[in-house]
CSV table of C-alpha atoms in Angstrom, one decimal:
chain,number,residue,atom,x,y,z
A,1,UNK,CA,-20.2,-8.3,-11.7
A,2,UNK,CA,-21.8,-7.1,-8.3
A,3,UNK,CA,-20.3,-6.5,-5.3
A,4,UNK,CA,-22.2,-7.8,-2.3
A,5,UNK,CA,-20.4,-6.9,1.1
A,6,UNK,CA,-20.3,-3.4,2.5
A,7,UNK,CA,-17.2,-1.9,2.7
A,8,UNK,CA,-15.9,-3.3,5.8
A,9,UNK,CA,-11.9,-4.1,4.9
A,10,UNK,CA,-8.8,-1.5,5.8
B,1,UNK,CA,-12.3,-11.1,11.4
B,2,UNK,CA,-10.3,-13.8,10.7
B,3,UNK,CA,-6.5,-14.3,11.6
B,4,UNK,CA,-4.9,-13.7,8.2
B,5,UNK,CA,-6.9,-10.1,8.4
B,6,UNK,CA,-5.4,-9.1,11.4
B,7,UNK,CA,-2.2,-10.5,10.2
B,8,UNK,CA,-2.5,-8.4,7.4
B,9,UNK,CA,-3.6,-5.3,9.1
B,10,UNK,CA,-0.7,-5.7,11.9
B,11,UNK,CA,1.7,-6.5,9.2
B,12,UNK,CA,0.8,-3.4,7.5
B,13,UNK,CA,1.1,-1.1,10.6
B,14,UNK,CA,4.3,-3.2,11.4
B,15,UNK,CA,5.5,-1.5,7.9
B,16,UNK,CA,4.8,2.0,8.2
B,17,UNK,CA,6.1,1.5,12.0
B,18,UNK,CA,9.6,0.6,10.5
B,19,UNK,CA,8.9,3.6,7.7
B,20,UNK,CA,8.7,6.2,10.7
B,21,UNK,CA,11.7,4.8,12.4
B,22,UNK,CA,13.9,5.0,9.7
B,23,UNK,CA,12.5,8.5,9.0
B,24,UNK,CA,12.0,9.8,12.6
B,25,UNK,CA,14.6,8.3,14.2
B,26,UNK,CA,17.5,8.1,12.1
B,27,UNK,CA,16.2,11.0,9.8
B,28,UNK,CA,16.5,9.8,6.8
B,29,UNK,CA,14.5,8.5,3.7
B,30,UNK,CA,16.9,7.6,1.6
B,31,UNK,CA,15.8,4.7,-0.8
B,32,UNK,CA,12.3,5.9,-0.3
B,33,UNK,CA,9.7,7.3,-3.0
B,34,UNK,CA,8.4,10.0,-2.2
B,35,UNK,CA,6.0,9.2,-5.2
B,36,UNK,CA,4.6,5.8,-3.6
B,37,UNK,CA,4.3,7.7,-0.6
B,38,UNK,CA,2.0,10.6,-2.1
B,39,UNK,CA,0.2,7.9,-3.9
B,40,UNK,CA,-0.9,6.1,-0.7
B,41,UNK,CA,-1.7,9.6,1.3
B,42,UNK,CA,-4.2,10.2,-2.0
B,43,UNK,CA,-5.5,6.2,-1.7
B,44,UNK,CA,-6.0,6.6,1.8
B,45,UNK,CA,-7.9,10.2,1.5
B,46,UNK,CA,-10.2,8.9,-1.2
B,47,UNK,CA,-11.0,5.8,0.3
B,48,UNK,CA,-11.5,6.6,3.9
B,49,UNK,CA,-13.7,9.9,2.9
B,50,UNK,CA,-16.7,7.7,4.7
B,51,UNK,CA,-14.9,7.4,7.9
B,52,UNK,CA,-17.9,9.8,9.7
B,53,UNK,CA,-20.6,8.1,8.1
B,54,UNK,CA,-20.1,4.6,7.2
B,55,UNK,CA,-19.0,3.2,10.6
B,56,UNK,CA,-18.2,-0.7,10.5
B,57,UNK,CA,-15.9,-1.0,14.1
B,58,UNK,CA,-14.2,0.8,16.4
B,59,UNK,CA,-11.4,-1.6,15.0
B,60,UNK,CA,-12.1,-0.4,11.8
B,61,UNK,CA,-11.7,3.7,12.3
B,62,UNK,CA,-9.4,3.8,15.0
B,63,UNK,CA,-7.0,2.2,12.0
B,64,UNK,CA,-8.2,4.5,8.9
B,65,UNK,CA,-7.3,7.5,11.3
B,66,UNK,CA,-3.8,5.7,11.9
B,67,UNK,CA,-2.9,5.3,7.9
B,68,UNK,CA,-4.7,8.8,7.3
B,69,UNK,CA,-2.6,10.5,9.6
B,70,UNK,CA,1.0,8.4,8.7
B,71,UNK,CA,0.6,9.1,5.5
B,72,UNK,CA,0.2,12.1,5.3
B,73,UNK,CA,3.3,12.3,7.9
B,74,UNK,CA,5.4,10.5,6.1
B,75,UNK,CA,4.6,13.5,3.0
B,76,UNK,CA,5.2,16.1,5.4
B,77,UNK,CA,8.5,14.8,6.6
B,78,UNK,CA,9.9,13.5,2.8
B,79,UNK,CA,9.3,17.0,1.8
B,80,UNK,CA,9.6,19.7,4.6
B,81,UNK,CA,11.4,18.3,7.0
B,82,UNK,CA,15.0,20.2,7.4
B,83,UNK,CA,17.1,16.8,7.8
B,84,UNK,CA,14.9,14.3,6.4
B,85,UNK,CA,14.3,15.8,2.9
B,86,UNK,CA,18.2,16.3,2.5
B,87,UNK,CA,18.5,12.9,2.0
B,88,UNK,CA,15.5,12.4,-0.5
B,89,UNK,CA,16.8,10.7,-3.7
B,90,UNK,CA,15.0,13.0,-5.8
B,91,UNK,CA,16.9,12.5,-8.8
B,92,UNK,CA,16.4,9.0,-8.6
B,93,UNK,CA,12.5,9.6,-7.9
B,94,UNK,CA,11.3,10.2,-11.4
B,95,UNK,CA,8.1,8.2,-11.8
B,96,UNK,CA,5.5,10.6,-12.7
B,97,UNK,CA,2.3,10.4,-10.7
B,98,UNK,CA,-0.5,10.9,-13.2
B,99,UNK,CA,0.6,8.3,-15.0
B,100,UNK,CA,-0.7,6.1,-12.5
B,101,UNK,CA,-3.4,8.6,-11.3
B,102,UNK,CA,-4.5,9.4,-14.8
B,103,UNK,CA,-5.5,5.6,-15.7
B,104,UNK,CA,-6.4,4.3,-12.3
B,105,UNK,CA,-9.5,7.0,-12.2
B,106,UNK,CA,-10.5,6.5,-15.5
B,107,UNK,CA,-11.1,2.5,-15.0
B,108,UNK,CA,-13.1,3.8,-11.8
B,109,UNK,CA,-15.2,5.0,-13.7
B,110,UNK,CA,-15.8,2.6,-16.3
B,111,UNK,CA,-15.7,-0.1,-13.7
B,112,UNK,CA,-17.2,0.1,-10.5
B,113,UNK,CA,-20.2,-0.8,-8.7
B,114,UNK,CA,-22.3,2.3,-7.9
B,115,UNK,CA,-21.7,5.6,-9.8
B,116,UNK,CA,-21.6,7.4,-6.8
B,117,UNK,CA,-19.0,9.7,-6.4
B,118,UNK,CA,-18.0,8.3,-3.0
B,119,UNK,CA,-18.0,5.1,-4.6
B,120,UNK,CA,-16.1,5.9,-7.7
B,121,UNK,CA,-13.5,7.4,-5.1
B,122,UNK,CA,-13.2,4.4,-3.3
B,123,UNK,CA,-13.0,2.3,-6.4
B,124,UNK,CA,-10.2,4.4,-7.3
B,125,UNK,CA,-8.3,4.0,-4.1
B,126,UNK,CA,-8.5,0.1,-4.7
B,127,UNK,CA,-6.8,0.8,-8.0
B,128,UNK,CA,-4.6,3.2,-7.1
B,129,UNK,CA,-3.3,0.9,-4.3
B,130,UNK,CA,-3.1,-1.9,-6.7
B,131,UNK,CA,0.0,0.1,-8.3
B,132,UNK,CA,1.2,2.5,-5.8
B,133,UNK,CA,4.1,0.4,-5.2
B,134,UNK,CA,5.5,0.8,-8.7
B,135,UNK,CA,7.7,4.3,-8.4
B,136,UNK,CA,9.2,2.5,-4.9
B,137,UNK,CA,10.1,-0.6,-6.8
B,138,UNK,CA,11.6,1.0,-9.8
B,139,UNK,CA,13.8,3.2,-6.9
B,140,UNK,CA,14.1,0.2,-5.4
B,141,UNK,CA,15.9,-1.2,-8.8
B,142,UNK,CA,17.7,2.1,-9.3
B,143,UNK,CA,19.4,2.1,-5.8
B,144,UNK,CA,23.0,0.1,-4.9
B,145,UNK,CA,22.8,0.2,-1.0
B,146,UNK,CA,19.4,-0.5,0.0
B,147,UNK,CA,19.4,-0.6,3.7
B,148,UNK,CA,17.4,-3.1,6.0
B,149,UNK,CA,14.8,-0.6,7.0
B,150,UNK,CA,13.9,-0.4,3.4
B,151,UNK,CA,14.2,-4.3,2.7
B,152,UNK,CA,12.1,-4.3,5.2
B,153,UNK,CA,9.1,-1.9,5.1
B,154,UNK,CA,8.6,-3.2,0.9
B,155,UNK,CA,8.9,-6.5,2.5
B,156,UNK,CA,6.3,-6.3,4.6
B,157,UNK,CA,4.4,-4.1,2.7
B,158,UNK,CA,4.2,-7.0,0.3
B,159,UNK,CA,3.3,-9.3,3.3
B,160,UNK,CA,0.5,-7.7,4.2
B,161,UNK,CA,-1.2,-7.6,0.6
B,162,UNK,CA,-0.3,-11.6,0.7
B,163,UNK,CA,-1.8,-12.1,3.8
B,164,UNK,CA,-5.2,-10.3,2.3
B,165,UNK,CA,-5.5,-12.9,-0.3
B,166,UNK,CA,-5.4,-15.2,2.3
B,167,UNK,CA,-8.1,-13.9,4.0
B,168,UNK,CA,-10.2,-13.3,0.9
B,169,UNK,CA,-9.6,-17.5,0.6
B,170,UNK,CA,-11.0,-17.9,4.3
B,171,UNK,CA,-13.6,-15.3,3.8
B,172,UNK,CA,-14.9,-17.2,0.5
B,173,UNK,CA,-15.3,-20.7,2.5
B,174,UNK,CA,-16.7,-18.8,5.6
B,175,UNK,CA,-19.0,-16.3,4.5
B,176,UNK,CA,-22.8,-16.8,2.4
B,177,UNK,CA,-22.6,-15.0,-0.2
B,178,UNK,CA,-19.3,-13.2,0.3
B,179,UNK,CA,-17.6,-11.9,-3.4
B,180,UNK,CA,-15.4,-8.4,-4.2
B,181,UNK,CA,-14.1,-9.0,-7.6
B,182,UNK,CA,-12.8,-5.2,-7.2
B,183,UNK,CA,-10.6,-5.6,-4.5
B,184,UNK,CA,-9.9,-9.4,-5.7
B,185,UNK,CA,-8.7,-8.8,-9.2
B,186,UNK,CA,-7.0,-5.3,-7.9
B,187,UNK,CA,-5.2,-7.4,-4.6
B,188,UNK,CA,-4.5,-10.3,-6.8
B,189,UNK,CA,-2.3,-7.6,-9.2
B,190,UNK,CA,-0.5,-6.1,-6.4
B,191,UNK,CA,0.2,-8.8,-4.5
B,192,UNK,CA,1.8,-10.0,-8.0
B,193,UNK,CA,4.1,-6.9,-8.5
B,194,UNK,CA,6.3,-7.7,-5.3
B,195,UNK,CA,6.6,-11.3,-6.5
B,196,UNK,CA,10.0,-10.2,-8.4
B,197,UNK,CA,11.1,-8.3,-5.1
B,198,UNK,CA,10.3,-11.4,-3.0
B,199,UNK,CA,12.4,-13.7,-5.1
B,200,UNK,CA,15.8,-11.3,-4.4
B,201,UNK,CA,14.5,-10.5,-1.0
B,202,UNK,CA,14.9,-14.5,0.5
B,203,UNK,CA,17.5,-15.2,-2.1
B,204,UNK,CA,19.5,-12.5,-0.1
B,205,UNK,CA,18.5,-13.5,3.0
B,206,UNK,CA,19.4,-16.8,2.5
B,207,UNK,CA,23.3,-16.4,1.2
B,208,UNK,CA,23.1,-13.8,3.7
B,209,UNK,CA,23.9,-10.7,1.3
B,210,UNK,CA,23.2,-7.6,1.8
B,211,UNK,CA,19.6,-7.1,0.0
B,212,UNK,CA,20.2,-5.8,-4.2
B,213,UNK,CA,18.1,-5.6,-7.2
B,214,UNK,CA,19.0,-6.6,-10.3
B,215,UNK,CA,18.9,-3.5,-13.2
């Protein structure tokens, strides 16, 4: 499985 | 940003808030883990290591530098404080940290999606989160008077994961492209573990009893 979003949650 | 996000976030602030009441104000921490709260001063410290160089808002570091700095608060106070670590249940406390640790760093490395070591860090913190909660649960369980400050911050700590998966939902709909089985799989397991504490919590509330845990 890949990730795609940046991190960009708390 | 959608509104279950904020939600979230707010309701997440809203619960170390109550936290630093109950500890500043009335000085005490009594019914609180000491454990869970190490844990989450480690989750925050691994995953917010990119806080110089990976900049996403203001939103977005002006918060990591609030949950940095209250956890590691919270720590100080539970343990050095001359009033505040008086009423510490220690002998109550007994969960041992590594055995969360000790597992939770192991499956970053084996799952993750860039062996990086920032990466692995953060995957880590997304694990570690996941379970955190455990050591204030099981106090939780072991304690006969919990008072409403307590209720309340696991309450609400268990809000704000619920209000994640929300905006995970919203987020899947919304956004091209948009999947984090990490953080899904992880948020979907620790939303999962306060699904026992919910139940007593509004069972409570509704037959308006003072808030207790089954042993």
């Amino acid at each position: 499985t890949q990730d795609t979003k940046e991190h960009d949650e708390l | 940003m959608n509104i279950f996000r904020l939600c979230g976030d707010m309701t997440h602030l809203l619960s170390v808030v109550v936290l630093l009441l109950k500890i500043h104000t009335i000085k005490s921490c009594a019914g609180i883990s000491l454990k869970t709260q190490e844990l989450y001063a480690l989750v925050f410290a691994t995953r917010y290591l990119d806080i110089f160089t990976h900049h996403v808002s203001l939103y977005n570091t002006v918060m990591k530098i609030i949950f940095l700095g209250t956890s590691f608060t919270i720590v100080w106070y539970m343990r050095h404080h001359k009033v505040v670590r008086q009423t510490y249940d220690k002998e109550q406390d007994t969960f041992k940290h590594y055995m969360l640790i000790i597992p939770c760093f192991a499956l970053a490395l084996l799952i993750k999606t860039k062996f990086t070591p920032l990466e692995v860090l953060w995957t880590f913190s997304i694990y570690l989160e996941a379970v955190a909660i455990f050591p204030q649960l099981v106090l939780l369980q072991r304690t006969k008077n919990i008072d409403n400050l307590t209720g309340n911050y696991v309450f609400l700590l268990g809000a704000y994961r619920g209000l994640y998966l929300l905006n995970w939902i919203v987020r899947y709909f919304t956004e091209k492209g948009y999947r984090q089985w990490i953080t899904w799989i992880s948020g979907i397991v620790q939303t999962a573990l306060y699904a026992d504490f919910f139940y007593y919590y509004i069972k409570c509330w509704r037959n308006n009893e003072k808030l207790h845990l089954p042993s």
